[in-house]
PDB file of C-alpha atoms and ligand atoms in Angstrom:
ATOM      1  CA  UNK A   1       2.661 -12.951  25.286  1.00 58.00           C
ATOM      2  CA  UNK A   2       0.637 -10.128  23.710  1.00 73.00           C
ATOM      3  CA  UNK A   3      -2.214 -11.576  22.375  1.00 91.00           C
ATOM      4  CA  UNK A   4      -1.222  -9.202  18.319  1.00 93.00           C
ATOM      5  CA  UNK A   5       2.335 -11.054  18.230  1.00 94.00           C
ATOM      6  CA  UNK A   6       1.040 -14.380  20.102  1.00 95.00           C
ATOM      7  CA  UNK A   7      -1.415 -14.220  16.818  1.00 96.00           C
ATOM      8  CA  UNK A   8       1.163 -13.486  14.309  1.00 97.00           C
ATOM      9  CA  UNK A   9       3.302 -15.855  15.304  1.00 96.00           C
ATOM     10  CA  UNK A  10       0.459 -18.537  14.820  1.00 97.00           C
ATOM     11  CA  UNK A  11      -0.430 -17.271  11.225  1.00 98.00           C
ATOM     12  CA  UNK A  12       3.345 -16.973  10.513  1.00 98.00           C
ATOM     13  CA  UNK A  13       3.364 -20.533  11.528  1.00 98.00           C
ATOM     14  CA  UNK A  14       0.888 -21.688   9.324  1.00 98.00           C
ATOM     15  CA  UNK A  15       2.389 -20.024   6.463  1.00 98.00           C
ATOM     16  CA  UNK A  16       5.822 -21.862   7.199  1.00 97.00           C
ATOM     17  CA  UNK A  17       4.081 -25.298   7.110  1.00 97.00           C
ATOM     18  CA  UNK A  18       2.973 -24.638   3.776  1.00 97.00           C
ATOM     19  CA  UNK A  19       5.636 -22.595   2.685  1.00 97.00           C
ATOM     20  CA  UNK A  20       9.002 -22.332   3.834  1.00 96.00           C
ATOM     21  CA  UNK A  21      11.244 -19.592   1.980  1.00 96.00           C
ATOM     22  CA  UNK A  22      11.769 -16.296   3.101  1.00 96.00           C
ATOM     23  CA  UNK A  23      10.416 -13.161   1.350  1.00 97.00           C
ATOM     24  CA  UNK A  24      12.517 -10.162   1.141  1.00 97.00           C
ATOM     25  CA  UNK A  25       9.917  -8.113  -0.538  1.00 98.00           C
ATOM     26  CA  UNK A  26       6.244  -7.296  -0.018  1.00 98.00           C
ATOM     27  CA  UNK A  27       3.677  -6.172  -2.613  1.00 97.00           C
ATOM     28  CA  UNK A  28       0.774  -4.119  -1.336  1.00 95.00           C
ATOM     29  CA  UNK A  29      -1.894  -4.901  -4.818  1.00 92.00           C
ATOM     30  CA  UNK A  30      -3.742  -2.015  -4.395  1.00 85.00           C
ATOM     31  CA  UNK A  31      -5.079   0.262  -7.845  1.00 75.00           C
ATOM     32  CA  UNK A  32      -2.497   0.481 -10.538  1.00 66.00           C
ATOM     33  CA  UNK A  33      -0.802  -3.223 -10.051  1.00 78.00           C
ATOM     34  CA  UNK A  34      -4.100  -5.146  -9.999  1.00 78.00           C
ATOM     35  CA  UNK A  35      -1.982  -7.671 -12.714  1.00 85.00           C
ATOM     36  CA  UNK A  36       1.502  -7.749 -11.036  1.00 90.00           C
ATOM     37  CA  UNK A  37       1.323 -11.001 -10.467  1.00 91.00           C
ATOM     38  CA  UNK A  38       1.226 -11.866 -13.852  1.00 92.00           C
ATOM     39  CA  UNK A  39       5.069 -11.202 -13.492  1.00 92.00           C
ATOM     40  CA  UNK A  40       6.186 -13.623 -11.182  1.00 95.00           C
ATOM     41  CA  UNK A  41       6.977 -17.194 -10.909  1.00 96.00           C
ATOM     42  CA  UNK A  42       4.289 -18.188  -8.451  1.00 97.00           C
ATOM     43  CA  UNK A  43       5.925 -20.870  -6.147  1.00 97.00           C
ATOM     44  CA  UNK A  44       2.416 -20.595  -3.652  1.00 97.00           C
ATOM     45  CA  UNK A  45      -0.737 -18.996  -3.162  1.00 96.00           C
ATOM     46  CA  UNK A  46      -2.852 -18.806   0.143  1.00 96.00           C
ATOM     47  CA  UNK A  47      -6.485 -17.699   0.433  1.00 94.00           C
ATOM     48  CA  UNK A  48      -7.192 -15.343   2.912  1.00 94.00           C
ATOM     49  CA  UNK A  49     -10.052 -16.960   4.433  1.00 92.00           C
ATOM     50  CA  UNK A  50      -7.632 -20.076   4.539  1.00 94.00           C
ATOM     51  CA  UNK A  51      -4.800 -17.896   7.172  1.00 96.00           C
ATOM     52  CA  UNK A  52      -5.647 -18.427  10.666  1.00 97.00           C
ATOM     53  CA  UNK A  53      -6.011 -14.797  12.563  1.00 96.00           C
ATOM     54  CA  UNK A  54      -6.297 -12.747   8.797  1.00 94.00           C
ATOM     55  CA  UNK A  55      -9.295 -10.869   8.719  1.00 90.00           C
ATOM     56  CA  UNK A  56     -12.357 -12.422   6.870  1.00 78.00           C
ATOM     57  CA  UNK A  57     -13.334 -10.563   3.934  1.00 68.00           C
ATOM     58  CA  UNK A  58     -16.596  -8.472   4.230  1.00 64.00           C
ATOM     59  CA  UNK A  59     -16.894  -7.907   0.259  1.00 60.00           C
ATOM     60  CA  UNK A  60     -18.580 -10.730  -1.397  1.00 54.00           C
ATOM     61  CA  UNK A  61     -16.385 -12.283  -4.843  1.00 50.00           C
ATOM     62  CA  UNK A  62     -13.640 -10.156  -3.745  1.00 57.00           C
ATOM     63  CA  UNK A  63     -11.514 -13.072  -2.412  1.00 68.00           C
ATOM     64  CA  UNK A  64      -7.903 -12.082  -1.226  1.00 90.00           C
ATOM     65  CA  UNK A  65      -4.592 -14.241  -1.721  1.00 93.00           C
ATOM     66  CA  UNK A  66      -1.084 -14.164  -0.419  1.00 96.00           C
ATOM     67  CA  UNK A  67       1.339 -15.195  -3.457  1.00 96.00           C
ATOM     68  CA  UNK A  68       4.500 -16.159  -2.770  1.00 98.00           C
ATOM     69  CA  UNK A  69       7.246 -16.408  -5.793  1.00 97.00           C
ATOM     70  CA  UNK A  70      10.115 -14.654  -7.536  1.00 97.00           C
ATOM     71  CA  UNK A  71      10.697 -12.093  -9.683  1.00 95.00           C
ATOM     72  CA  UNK A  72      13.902 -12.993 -11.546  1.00 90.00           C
ATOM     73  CA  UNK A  73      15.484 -14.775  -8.441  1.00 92.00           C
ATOM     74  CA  UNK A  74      13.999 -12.006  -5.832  1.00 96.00           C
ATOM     75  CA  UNK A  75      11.693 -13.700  -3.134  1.00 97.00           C
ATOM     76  CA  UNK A  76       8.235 -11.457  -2.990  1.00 97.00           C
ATOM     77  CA  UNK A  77       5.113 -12.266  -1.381  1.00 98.00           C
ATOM     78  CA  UNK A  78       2.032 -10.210  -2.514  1.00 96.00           C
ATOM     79  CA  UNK A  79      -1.090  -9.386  -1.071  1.00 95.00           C
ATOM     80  CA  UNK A  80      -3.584  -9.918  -3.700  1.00 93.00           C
ATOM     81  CA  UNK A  81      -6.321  -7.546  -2.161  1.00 90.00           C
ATOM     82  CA  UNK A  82      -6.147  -5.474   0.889  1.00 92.00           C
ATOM     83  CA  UNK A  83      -8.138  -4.778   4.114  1.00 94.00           C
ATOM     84  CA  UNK A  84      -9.806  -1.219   4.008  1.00 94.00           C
ATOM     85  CA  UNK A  85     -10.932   0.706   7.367  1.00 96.00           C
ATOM     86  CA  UNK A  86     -13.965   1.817   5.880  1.00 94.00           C
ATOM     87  CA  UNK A  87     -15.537  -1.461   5.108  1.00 92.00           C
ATOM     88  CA  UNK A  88     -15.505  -1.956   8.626  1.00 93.00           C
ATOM     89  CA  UNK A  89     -12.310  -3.779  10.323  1.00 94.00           C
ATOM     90  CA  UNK A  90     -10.711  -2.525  13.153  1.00 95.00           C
ATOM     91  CA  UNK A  91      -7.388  -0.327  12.405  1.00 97.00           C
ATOM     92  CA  UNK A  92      -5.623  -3.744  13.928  1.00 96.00           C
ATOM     93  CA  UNK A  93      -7.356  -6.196  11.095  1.00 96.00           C
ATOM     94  CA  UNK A  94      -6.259  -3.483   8.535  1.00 96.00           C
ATOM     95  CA  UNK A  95      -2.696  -3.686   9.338  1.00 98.00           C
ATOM     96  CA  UNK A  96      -2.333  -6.910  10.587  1.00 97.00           C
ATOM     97  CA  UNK A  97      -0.648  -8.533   7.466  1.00 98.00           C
ATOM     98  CA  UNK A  98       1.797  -6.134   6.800  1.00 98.00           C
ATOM     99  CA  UNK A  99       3.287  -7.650  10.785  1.00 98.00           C
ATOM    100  CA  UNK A 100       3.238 -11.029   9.539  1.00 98.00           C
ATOM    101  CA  UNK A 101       5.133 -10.270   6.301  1.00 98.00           C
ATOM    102  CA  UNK A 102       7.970  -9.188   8.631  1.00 98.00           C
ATOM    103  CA  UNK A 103       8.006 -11.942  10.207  1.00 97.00           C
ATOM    104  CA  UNK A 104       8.214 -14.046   6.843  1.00 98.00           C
ATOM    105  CA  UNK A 105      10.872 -12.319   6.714  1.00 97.00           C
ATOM    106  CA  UNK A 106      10.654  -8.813   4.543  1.00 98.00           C
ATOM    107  CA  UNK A 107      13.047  -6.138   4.331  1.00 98.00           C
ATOM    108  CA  UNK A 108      10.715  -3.726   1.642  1.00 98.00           C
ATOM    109  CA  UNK A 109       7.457  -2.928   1.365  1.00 98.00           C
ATOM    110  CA  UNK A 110       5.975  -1.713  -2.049  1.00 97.00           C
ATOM    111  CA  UNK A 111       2.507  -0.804  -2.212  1.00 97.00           C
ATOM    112  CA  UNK A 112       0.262   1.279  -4.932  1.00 95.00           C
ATOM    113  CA  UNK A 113      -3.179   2.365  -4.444  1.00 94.00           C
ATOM    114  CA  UNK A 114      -5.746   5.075  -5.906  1.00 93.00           C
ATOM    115  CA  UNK A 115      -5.906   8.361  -5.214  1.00 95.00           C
ATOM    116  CA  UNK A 116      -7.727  11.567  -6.110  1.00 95.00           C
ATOM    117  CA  UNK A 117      -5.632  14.178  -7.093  1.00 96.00           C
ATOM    118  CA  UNK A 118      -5.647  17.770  -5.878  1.00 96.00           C
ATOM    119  CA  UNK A 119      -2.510  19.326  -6.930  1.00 96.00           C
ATOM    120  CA  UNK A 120      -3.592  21.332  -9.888  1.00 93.00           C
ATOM    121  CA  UNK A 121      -1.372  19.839 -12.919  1.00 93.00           C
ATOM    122  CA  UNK A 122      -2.185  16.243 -11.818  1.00 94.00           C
ATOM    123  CA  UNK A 123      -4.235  14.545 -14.352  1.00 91.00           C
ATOM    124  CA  UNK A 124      -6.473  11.722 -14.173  1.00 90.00           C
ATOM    125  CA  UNK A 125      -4.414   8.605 -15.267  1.00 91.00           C
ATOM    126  CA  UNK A 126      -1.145  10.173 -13.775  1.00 94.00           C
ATOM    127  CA  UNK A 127       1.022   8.532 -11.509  1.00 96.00           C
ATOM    128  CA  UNK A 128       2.319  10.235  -8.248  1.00 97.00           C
ATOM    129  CA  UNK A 129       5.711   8.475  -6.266  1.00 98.00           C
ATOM    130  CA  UNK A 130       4.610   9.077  -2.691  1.00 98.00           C
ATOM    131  CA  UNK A 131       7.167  11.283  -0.778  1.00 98.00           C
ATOM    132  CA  UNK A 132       5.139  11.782   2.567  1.00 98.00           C
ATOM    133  CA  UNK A 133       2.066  11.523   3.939  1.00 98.00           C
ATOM    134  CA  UNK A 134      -0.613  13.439   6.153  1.00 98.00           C
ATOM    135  CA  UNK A 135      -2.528  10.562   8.418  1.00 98.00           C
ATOM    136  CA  UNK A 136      -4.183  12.786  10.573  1.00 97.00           C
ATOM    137  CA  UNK A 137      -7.545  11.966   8.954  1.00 97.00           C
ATOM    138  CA  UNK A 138      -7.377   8.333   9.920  1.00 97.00           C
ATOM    139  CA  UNK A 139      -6.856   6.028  12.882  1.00 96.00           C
ATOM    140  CA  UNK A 140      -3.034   5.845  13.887  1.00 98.00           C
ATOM    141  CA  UNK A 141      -2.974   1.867  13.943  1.00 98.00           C
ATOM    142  CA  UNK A 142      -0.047   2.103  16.686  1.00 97.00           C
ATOM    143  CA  UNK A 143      -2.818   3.765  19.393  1.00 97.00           C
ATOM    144  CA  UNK A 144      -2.543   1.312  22.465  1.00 94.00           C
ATOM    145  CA  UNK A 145       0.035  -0.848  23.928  1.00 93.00           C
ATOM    146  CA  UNK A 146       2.913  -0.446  22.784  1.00 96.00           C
ATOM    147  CA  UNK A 147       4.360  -3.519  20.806  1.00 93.00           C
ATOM    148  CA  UNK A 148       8.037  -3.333  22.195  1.00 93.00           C
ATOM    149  CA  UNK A 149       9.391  -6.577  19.935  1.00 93.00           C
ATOM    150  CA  UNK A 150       8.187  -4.688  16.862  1.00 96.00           C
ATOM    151  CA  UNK A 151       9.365  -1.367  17.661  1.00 97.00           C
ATOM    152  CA  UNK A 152       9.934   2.036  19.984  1.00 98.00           C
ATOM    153  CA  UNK A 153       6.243   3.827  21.568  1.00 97.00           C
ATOM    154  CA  UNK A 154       7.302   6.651  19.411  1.00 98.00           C
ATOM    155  CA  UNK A 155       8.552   5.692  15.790  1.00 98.00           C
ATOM    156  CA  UNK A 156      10.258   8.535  14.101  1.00 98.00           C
ATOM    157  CA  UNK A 157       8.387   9.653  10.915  1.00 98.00           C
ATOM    158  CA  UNK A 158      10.824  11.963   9.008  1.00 98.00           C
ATOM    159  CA  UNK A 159      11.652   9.580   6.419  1.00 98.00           C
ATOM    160  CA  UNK A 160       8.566   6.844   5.944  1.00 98.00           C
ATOM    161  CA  UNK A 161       8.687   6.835   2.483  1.00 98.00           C
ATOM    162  CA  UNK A 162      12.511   5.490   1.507  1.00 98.00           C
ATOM    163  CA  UNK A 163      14.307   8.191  -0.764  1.00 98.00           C
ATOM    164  CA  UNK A 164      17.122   6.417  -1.998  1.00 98.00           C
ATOM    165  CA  UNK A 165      13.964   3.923  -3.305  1.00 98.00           C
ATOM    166  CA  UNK A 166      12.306   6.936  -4.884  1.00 98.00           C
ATOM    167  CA  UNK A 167      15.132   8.351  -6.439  1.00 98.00           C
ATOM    168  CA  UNK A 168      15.447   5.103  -7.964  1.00 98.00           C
ATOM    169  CA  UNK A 169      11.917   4.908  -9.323  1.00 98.00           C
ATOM    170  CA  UNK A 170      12.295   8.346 -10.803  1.00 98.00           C
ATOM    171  CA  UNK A 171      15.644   7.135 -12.666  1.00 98.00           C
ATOM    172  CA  UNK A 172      13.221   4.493 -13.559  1.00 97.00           C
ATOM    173  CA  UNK A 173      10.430   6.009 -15.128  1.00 97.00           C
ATOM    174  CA  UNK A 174      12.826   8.729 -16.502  1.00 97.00           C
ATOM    175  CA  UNK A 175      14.435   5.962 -18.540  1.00 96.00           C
ATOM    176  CA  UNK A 176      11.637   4.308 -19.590  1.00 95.00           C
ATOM    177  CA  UNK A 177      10.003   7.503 -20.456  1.00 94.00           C
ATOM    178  CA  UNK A 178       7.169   7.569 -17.912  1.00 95.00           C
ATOM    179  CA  UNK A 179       5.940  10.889 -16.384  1.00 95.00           C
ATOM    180  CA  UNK A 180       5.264  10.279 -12.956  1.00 97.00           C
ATOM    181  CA  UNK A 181       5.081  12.979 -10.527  1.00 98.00           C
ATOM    182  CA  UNK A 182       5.969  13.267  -6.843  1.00 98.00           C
ATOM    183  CA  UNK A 183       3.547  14.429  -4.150  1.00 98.00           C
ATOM    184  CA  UNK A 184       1.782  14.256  -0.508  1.00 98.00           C
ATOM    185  CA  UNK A 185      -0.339  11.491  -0.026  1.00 98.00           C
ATOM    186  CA  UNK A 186      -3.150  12.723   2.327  1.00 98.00           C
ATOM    187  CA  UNK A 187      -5.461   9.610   4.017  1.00 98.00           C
ATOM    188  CA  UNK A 188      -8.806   9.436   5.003  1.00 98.00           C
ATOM    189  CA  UNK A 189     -10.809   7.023   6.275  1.00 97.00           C
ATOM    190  CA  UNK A 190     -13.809   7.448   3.347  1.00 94.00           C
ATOM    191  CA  UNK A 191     -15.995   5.604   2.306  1.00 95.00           C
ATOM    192  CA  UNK A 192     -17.523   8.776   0.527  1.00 94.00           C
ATOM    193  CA  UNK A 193     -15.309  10.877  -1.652  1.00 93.00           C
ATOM    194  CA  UNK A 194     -14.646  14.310  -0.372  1.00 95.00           C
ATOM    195  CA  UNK A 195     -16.864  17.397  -0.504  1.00 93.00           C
ATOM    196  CA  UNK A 196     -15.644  20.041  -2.817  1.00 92.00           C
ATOM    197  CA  UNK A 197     -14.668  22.043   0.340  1.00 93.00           C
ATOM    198  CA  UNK A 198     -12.866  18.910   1.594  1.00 95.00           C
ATOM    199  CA  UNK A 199     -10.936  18.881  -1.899  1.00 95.00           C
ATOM    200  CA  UNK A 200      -9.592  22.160  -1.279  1.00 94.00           C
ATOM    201  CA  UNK A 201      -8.993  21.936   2.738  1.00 96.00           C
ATOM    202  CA  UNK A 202      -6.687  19.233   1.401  1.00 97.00           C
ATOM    203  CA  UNK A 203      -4.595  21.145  -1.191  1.00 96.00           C
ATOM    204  CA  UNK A 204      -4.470  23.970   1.408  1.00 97.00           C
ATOM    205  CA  UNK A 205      -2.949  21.550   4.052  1.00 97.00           C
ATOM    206  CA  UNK A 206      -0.429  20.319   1.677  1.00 97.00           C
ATOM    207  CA  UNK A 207      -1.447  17.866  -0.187  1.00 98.00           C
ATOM    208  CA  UNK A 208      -1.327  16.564  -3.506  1.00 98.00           C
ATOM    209  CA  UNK A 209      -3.577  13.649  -3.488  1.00 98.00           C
ATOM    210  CA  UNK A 210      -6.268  11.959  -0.991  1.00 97.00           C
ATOM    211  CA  UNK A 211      -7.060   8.260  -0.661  1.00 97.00           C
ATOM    212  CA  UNK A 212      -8.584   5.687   1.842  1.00 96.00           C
ATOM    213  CA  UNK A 213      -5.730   2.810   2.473  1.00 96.00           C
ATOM    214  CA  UNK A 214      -1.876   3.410   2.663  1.00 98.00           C
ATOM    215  CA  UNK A 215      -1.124   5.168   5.573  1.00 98.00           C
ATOM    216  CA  UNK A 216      -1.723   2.600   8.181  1.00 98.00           C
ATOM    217  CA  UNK A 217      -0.163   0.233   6.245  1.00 98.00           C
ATOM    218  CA  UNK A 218       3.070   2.292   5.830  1.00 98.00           C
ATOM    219  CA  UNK A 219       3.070   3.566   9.553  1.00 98.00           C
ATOM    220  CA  UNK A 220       3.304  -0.105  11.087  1.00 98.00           C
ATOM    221  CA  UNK A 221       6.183  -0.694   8.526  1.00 98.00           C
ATOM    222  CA  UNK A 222       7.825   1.980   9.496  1.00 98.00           C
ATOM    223  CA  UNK A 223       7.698   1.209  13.329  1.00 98.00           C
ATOM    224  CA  UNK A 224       8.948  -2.312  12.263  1.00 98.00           C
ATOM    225  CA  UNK A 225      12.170  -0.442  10.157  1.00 98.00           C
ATOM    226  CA  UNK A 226      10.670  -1.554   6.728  1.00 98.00           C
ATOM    227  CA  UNK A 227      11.945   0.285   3.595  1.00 98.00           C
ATOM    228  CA  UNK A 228       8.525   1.716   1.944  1.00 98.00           C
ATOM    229  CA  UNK A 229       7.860   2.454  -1.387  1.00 98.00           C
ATOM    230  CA  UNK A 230       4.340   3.556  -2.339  1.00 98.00           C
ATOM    231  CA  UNK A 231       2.764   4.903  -5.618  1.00 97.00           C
ATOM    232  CA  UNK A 232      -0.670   6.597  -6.621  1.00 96.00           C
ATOM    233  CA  UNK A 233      -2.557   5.867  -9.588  1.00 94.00           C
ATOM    234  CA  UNK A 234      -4.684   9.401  -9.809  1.00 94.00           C
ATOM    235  CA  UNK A 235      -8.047   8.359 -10.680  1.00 90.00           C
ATOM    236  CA  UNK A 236     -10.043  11.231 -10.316  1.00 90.00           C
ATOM    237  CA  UNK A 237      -9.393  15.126  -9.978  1.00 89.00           C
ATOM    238  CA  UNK A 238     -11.035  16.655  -6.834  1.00 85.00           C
ATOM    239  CA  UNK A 239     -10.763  20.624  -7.191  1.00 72.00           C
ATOM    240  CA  UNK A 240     -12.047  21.321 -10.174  1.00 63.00           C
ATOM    241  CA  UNK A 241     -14.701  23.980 -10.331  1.00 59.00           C
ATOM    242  CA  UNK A 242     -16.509  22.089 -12.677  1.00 60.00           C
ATOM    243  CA  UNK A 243     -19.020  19.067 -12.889  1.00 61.00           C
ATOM    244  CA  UNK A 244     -17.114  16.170 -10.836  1.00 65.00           C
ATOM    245  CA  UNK A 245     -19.157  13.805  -9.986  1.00 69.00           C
ATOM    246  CA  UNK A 246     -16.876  10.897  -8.862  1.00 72.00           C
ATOM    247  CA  UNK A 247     -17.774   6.906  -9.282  1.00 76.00           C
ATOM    248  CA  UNK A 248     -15.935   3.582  -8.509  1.00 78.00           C
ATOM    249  CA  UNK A 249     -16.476   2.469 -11.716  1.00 77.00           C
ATOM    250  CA  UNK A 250     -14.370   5.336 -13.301  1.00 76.00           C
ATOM    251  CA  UNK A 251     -12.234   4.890 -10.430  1.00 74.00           C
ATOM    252  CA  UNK A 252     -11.741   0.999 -11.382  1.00 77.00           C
ATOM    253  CA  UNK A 253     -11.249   1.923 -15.001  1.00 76.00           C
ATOM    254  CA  UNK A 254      -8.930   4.907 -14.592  1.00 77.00           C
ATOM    255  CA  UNK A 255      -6.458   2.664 -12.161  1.00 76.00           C
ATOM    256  CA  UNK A 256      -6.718  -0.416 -14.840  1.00 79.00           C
ATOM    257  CA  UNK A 257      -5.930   1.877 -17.727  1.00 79.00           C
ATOM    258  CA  UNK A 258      -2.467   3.109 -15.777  1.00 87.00           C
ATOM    259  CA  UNK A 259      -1.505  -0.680 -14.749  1.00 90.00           C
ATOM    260  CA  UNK A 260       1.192  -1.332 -17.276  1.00 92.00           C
ATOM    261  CA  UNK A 261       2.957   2.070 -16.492  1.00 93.00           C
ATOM    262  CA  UNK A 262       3.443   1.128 -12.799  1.00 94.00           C
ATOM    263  CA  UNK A 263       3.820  -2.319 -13.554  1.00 94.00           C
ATOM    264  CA  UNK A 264       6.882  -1.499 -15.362  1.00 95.00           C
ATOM    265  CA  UNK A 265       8.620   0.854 -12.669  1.00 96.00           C
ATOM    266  CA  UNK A 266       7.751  -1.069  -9.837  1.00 96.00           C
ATOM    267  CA  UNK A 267       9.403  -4.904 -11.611  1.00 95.00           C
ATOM    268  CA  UNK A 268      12.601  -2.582 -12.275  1.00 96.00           C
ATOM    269  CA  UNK A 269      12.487  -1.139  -8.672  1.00 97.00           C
ATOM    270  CA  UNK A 270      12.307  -4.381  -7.014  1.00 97.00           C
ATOM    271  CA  UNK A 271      15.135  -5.775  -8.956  1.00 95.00           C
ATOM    272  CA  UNK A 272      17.285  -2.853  -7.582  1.00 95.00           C
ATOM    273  CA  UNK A 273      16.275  -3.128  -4.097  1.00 93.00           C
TER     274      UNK A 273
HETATM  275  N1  HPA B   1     -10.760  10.496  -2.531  1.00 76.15           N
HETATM  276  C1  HPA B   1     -10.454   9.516  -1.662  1.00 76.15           C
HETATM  277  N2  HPA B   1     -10.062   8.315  -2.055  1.00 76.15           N
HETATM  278  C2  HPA B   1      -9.945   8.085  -3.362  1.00 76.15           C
HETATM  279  C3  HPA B   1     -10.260   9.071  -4.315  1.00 76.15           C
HETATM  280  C4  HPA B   1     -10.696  10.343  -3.865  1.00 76.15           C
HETATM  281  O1  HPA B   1     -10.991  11.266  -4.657  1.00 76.15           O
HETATM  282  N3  HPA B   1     -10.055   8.520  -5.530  1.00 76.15           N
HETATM  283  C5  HPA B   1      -9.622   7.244  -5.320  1.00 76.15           C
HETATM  284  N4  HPA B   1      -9.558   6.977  -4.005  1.00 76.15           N
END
């Protein structure tokens, strides 16, 4: 057996002996949902470092979970905290638990993160339904052997992001009377925020927004036929002409301060998937 699925099916066994449901949904916590599980009945909740074959955290206090429970009947498991290339695991690592949430059994993946925004009327604070993405910039986590039981050598790409799922979160935030906009999610592997010129390379290619996680995650969905829904907290503004200097900490705050906005679309969305 291929040593990737001979070591999800060990973690996914693990998981089983301590909890047995099925989870139609999975929740990506990136920026911008950092409380979503606040919302759910938690039925179980599994450390990271506990998870045979997940990747062991390199960020000290930052201590990842998997919570399993419901959101008004709906089976979800979450991943409290992600795995990011830049702080150093291999492209594999990164997208490893998004292959053993298929095999627990999800149908949809949801995930938010932060973003920068480029597209000129984005403002910090604003939220951006991704409609595509531009991966180019990163490490395509599907390089190698092909994994035939999880899907074809060459996934088609035309539709990663679901639209019936983002016409429903715009009917969503329309009702609830949330501006959100819709854009190109452009990835890079970071750590360091772009260079002015890098800012504008990335309009110029099409973009609306640039951030360091997502797009692995989302392309090994997609070559497993997961539904995706992703959204972008923007959390800093990259093309401005003027002073710009860009920290975490604002970063942190910015994504915090737009949490109950995409909290609210993305409990609606799930109940409609
Ligand atoms: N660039 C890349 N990643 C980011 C940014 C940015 O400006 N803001 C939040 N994540």
């Amino acid at each position: 057996m291929n040593n990737i699925i001979q070591k999800v099916t060990e973690t996914v066994a693990y998981i089983r002996s301590h909890y047995k449901e099925e989870s139609e949904i999975g929740v990506v916590l990136g920026s911008g949902l950092g409380q979503f599980t606040n919302e759910l009945l938690i039925e179980k909740e599994i450390a990271y470092n506990e998870i045979p074959n997940f990747p062991v955290s390199t960020v000290q206090g930052h201590q990842g979970r998997l919570v399993f429970g419901t959101l008004e009947g709906k089976r979800i498991v979450v991943m409290a905290g992600r795995f990011h290339y830049y702080e150093g695991y291999s492209i594999a690592d990164v997208v490893f638990p998004i292959r053993v949430m298929k095999y627990l059994g999800v149908q949809t993946l949801i995930l938010s993160n932060a973003a920068g925004g480029v597209h000129p009327d984005f403002s910090v604070g604003d939220l951006m339904i991704i409609k595509d993405h531009i991966s180019q910039f990163t490490i395509n986590p599907l390089i190698g052997l092909n994994l035939e039981e999880l899907g074809p050598r060459f996934p088609d790409m035309s539709e990663p992001y679901n639209y019936e799922l983002i016409e429903k979160a715009k009917r969503i935030a329309h009702q609830r009377q949330i501006e959100v906009h819709e854009g190109v999610y452009v990835g890079v592997t970071g750590p360091s925020f772009e260079t002015r010129s890098e800012y504008r390379m990335i309009r110029l290619l099409g973009g609306d927004a640039v951030g360091m996680s997502t797009v692995a995650e989302v392309i090994v969905a997609v070559h497993m036929g997961l539904k995706v829904f992703a959204m972008s907290v923007i959390t800093d503004i990259g093309i401005r002409e003027e002073v710009n200097k860009i920290t975490h900490e604002e970063v942190l705050k910015e994504a915090a301060a737009a949490e109950p906005k995409m909290t609210a679309i993305v409990k609606q969305l799930i109940l409609e998937v």
